[in-house]
JSON list of C-alpha atoms in Angstrom, two decimals:
[
{"chain": "A", "resi": 449, "resn": "MET", "atom": "CA", "xyz": [12.79, 9.19, -9.88]},
{"chain": "A", "resi": 450, "resn": "THR", "atom": "CA", "xyz": [12.41, 8.04, -6.26]},
{"chain": "A", "resi": 451, "resn": "ALA", "atom": "CA", "xyz": [10.22, 5.04, -5.53]},
{"chain": "A", "resi": 452, "resn": "THR", "atom": "CA", "xyz": [7.06, 5.50, -3.52]},
{"chain": "A", "resi": 453, "resn": "VAL", "atom": "CA", "xyz": [5.74, 3.13, -0.88]},
{"chain": "A", "resi": 454, "resn": "TYR", "atom": "CA", "xyz": [1.97, 3.38, -1.07]},
{"chain": "A", "resi": 455, "resn": "VAL", "atom": "CA", "xyz": [0.66, 2.47, 2.38]},
{"chain": "A", "resi": 456, "resn": "VAL", "atom": "CA", "xyz": [-2.94, 1.29, 2.10]},
{"chain": "A", "resi": 457, "resn": "GLN", "atom": "CA", "xyz": [-4.07, 2.75, 5.43]},
{"chain": "A", "resi": 458, "resn": "LYS", "atom": "CA", "xyz": [-2.09, 4.85, 7.85]},
{"chain": "A", "resi": 459, "resn": "PRO", "atom": "CA", "xyz": [-1.36, 2.55, 10.80]},
{"chain": "A", "resi": 460, "resn": "ASP", "atom": "CA", "xyz": [-1.99, 3.50, 14.41]},
{"chain": "A", "resi": 461, "resn": "GLU", "atom": "CA", "xyz": [0.97, 4.43, 16.59]},
{"chain": "A", "resi": 462, "resn": "LYS", "atom": "CA", "xyz": [1.40, 0.82, 17.80]},
{"chain": "A", "resi": 463, "resn": "LYS", "atom": "CA", "xyz": [2.40, -0.41, 14.33]},
{"chain": "A", "resi": 464, "resn": "ASN", "atom": "CA", "xyz": [5.96, 0.44, 13.33]},
{"chain": "A", "resi": 465, "resn": "ILE", "atom": "CA", "xyz": [6.49, 0.45, 9.55]},
{"chain": "A", "resi": 466, "resn": "ILE", "atom": "CA", "xyz": [9.55, 2.70, 9.50]},
{"chain": "A", "resi": 467, "resn": "SER", "atom": "CA", "xyz": [11.80, -0.06, 8.11]},
{"chain": "A", "resi": 468, "resn": "ALA", "atom": "CA", "xyz": [9.75, -0.01, 4.88]},
{"chain": "A", "resi": 469, "resn": "ARG", "atom": "CA", "xyz": [11.08, 3.49, 4.26]},
{"chain": "A", "resi": 470, "resn": "GLU", "atom": "CA", "xyz": [14.27, 1.96, 2.84]},
{"chain": "A", "resi": 471, "resn": "PHE", "atom": "CA", "xyz": [12.20, 1.19, -0.28]},
{"chain": "A", "resi": 472, "resn": "GLY", "atom": "CA", "xyz": [10.95, 4.75, -0.84]},
{"chain": "A", "resi": 473, "resn": "ASP", "atom": "CA", "xyz": [8.96, 7.65, 0.49]},
{"chain": "A", "resi": 474, "resn": "PHE", "atom": "CA", "xyz": [5.63, 6.88, 2.14]},
{"chain": "A", "resi": 475, "resn": "GLN", "atom": "CA", "xyz": [2.34, 7.96, 0.64]},
{"chain": "A", "resi": 476, "resn": "PHE", "atom": "CA", "xyz": [-0.69, 7.03, 2.72]},
{"chain": "A", "resi": 477, "resn": "ILE", "atom": "CA", "xyz": [-3.64, 6.15, 0.50]},
{"chain": "A", "resi": 478, "resn": "LEU", "atom": "CA", "xyz": [-6.29, 6.37, 3.24]},
{"chain": "A", "resi": 479, "resn": "PRO", "atom": "CA", "xyz": [-6.36, 7.69, 6.81]},
{"chain": "A", "resi": 480, "resn": "GLU", "atom": "CA", "xyz": [-6.18, 5.34, 9.77]},
{"chain": "A", "resi": 481, "resn": "LYS", "atom": "CA", "xyz": [-9.87, 4.83, 10.53]},
{"chain": "A", "resi": 482, "resn": "THR", "atom": "CA", "xyz": [-11.43, 4.98, 7.07]},
{"chain": "A", "resi": 483, "resn": "SER", "atom": "CA", "xyz": [-14.49, 2.75, 6.84]},
{"chain": "A", "resi": 484, "resn": "LEU", "atom": "CA", "xyz": [-15.36, 1.30, 3.46]},
{"chain": "A", "resi": 485, "resn": "MET", "atom": "CA", "xyz": [-18.87, 0.44, 4.66]},
{"chain": "A", "resi": 486, "resn": "TRP", "atom": "CA", "xyz": [-20.19, 3.98, 5.06]},
{"chain": "A", "resi": 487, "resn": "ASN", "atom": "CA", "xyz": [-19.23, 5.43, 1.70]},
{"chain": "A", "resi": 488, "resn": "PRO", "atom": "CA", "xyz": [-17.67, 2.81, -0.59]},
{"chain": "A", "resi": 489, "resn": "GLN", "atom": "CA", "xyz": [-17.78, 4.82, -3.82]},
{"chain": "A", "resi": 490, "resn": "GLU", "atom": "CA", "xyz": [-16.07, 7.83, -2.27]},
{"chain": "A", "resi": 491, "resn": "THR", "atom": "CA", "xyz": [-13.40, 5.53, -0.82]},
{"chain": "A", "resi": 492, "resn": "VAL", "atom": "CA", "xyz": [-12.80, 3.88, -4.21]},
{"chain": "A", "resi": 493, "resn": "SER", "atom": "CA", "xyz": [-12.55, 7.31, -5.85]},
{"chain": "A", "resi": 494, "resn": "GLU", "atom": "CA", "xyz": [-9.92, 8.38, -3.30]},
{"chain": "A", "resi": 495, "resn": "ILE", "atom": "CA", "xyz": [-7.95, 5.17, -3.86]},
{"chain": "A", "resi": 496, "resn": "LYS", "atom": "CA", "xyz": [-7.96, 5.76, -7.63]},
{"chain": "A", "resi": 497, "resn": "LYS", "atom": "CA", "xyz": [-6.82, 9.35, -7.12]},
{"chain": "A", "resi": 498, "resn": "GLN", "atom": "CA", "xyz": [-3.97, 8.34, -4.78]},
{"chain": "A", "resi": 499, "resn": "LEU", "atom": "CA", "xyz": [-2.70, 5.51, -7.00]},
{"chain": "A", "resi": 500, "resn": "VAL", "atom": "CA", "xyz": [-2.90, 7.27, -10.37]},
{"chain": "A", "resi": 501, "resn": "TYR", "atom": "CA", "xyz": [0.91, 7.41, -10.68]},
{"chain": "A", "resi": 502, "resn": "PHE", "atom": "CA", "xyz": [1.62, 3.86, -9.41]},
{"chain": "A", "resi": 503, "resn": "SER", "atom": "CA", "xyz": [4.47, 2.37, -11.49]},
{"chain": "A", "resi": 504, "resn": "ASN", "atom": "CA", "xyz": [7.02, -0.47, -11.68]},
{"chain": "A", "resi": 505, "resn": "GLU", "atom": "CA", "xyz": [9.33, 1.43, -9.32]},
{"chain": "A", "resi": 506, "resn": "ASP", "atom": "CA", "xyz": [6.71, 1.66, -6.57]},
{"chain": "A", "resi": 507, "resn": "TYR", "atom": "CA", "xyz": [5.56, -0.64, -3.78]},
{"chain": "A", "resi": 508, "resn": "LEU", "atom": "CA", "xyz": [2.21, -1.37, -2.16]},
{"chain": "A", "resi": 509, "resn": "LEU", "atom": "CA", "xyz": [2.32, -1.91, 1.61]},
{"chain": "A", "resi": 510, "resn": "PRO", "atom": "CA", "xyz": [-0.85, -3.88, 2.47]},
{"chain": "A", "resi": 511, "resn": "ILE", "atom": "CA", "xyz": [-1.87, -2.64, 5.91]},
{"chain": "A", "resi": 512, "resn": "GLY", "atom": "CA", "xyz": [-5.44, -2.09, 7.08]},
{"chain": "A", "resi": 513, "resn": "ASP", "atom": "CA", "xyz": [-8.89, -3.28, 6.06]},
{"chain": "A", "resi": 514, "resn": "PRO", "atom": "CA", "xyz": [-8.57, -6.44, 3.90]},
{"chain": "A", "resi": 515, "resn": "ALA", "atom": "CA", "xyz": [-11.31, -5.23, 1.52]},
{"chain": "A", "resi": 516, "resn": "VAL", "atom": "CA", "xyz": [-9.47, -1.93, 1.03]},
{"chain": "A", "resi": 517, "resn": "ILE", "atom": "CA", "xyz": [-6.22, -3.83, 0.44]},
{"chain": "A", "resi": 518, "resn": "GLY", "atom": "CA", "xyz": [-8.00, -5.81, -2.29]},
{"chain": "A", "resi": 519, "resn": "ILE", "atom": "CA", "xyz": [-9.32, -2.66, -3.93]},
{"chain": "A", "resi": 520, "resn": "CYS", "atom": "CA", "xyz": [-5.89, -1.00, -3.81]},
{"chain": "A", "resi": 521, "resn": "THR", "atom": "CA", "xyz": [-4.31, -4.10, -5.36]},
{"chain": "A", "resi": 522, "resn": "ALA", "atom": "CA", "xyz": [-6.85, -4.10, -8.20]},
{"chain": "A", "resi": 523, "resn": "VAL", "atom": "CA", "xyz": [-6.44, -0.38, -8.87]},
{"chain": "A", "resi": 524, "resn": "ALA", "atom": "CA", "xyz": [-2.62, -0.49, -8.74]},
{"chain": "A", "resi": 525, "resn": "ALA", "atom": "CA", "xyz": [-2.60, -3.47, -11.12]},
{"chain": "A", "resi": 526, "resn": "ASP", "atom": "CA", "xyz": [-5.00, -1.72, -13.47]},
{"chain": "A", "resi": 527, "resn": "TYR", "atom": "CA", "xyz": [-2.82, 1.40, -13.58]},
{"chain": "A", "resi": 528, "resn": "ASN", "atom": "CA", "xyz": [0.41, -0.59, -14.05]},
{"chain": "A", "resi": 529, "resn": "GLU", "atom": "CA", "xyz": [-0.48, -3.19, -16.70]},
{"chain": "A", "resi": 530, "resn": "GLY", "atom": "CA", "xyz": [-1.09, -5.92, -14.12]},
{"chain": "A", "resi": 531, "resn": "LEU", "atom": "CA", "xyz": [2.18, -5.57, -12.19]},
{"chain": "A", "resi": 532, "resn": "VAL", "atom": "CA", "xyz": [2.24, -4.86, -8.45]},
{"chain": "A", "resi": 533, "resn": "THR", "atom": "CA", "xyz": [5.18, -5.11, -6.08]},
{"chain": "A", "resi": 534, "resn": "PHE", "atom": "CA", "xyz": [4.13, -5.66, -2.49]},
{"chain": "A", "resi": 535, "resn": "LEU", "atom": "CA", "xyz": [6.21, -5.19, 0.62]},
{"chain": "A", "resi": 536, "resn": "LYS", "atom": "CA", "xyz": [5.70, -8.40, 2.57]},
{"chain": "A", "resi": 537, "resn": "TRP", "atom": "CA", "xyz": [6.66, -8.57, 6.24]},
{"chain": "A", "resi": 538, "resn": "ASP", "atom": "CA", "xyz": [8.75, -11.59, 7.24]},
{"chain": "A", "resi": 539, "resn": "ASN", "atom": "CA", "xyz": [8.14, -12.56, 10.88]},
{"chain": "A", "resi": 540, "resn": "ARG", "atom": "CA", "xyz": [11.34, -14.62, 11.04]},
{"chain": "A", "resi": 541, "resn": "GLU", "atom": "CA", "xyz": [13.73, -12.02, 9.67]},
{"chain": "A", "resi": 542, "resn": "PHE", "atom": "CA", "xyz": [11.77, -9.02, 11.01]},
{"chain": "A", "resi": 543, "resn": "LYS", "atom": "CA", "xyz": [12.02, -7.11, 7.76]},
{"chain": "A", "resi": 544, "resn": "TYR", "atom": "CA", "xyz": [10.12, -6.32, 4.58]},
{"chain": "A", "resi": 545, "resn": "TYR", "atom": "CA", "xyz": [10.77, -8.11, 1.32]},
{"chain": "A", "resi": 546, "resn": "PRO", "atom": "CA", "xyz": [9.53, -6.99, -2.09]},
{"chain": "A", "resi": 547, "resn": "VAL", "atom": "CA", "xyz": [7.25, -9.50, -3.82]},
{"chain": "A", "resi": 548, "resn": "ARG", "atom": "CA", "xyz": [6.35, -8.71, -7.44]},
{"chain": "A", "resi": 549, "resn": "VAL", "atom": "CA", "xyz": [3.21, -10.28, -8.88]},
{"chain": "A", "resi": 550, "resn": "GLU", "atom": "CA", "xyz": [1.59, -10.09, -12.27]},
{"chain": "A", "resi": 551, "resn": "LEU", "atom": "CA", "xyz": [-2.19, -10.20, -12.17]}
]
């Protein structure tokens, strides 16, 4: 099974995340300009639908609205027995590193 990199929100064209592809195929959880404020329950439902298969082999790339990142973290942890592996950008090395946390 190939790992999936779940990208919280699709970034605009100025943000280059292509180097994260070395960890797996991208799946964008929400479109670029999704606003949690206008329809929070529909947004949470979409997040749950997109993350339903999140597993130990997968990664969460936290880009976008901080509140949405928090919701995605909670949902991913709930679906995967508290384990979430993030892709964390390192500004010194200019690359992503996996960081596994147990919540």
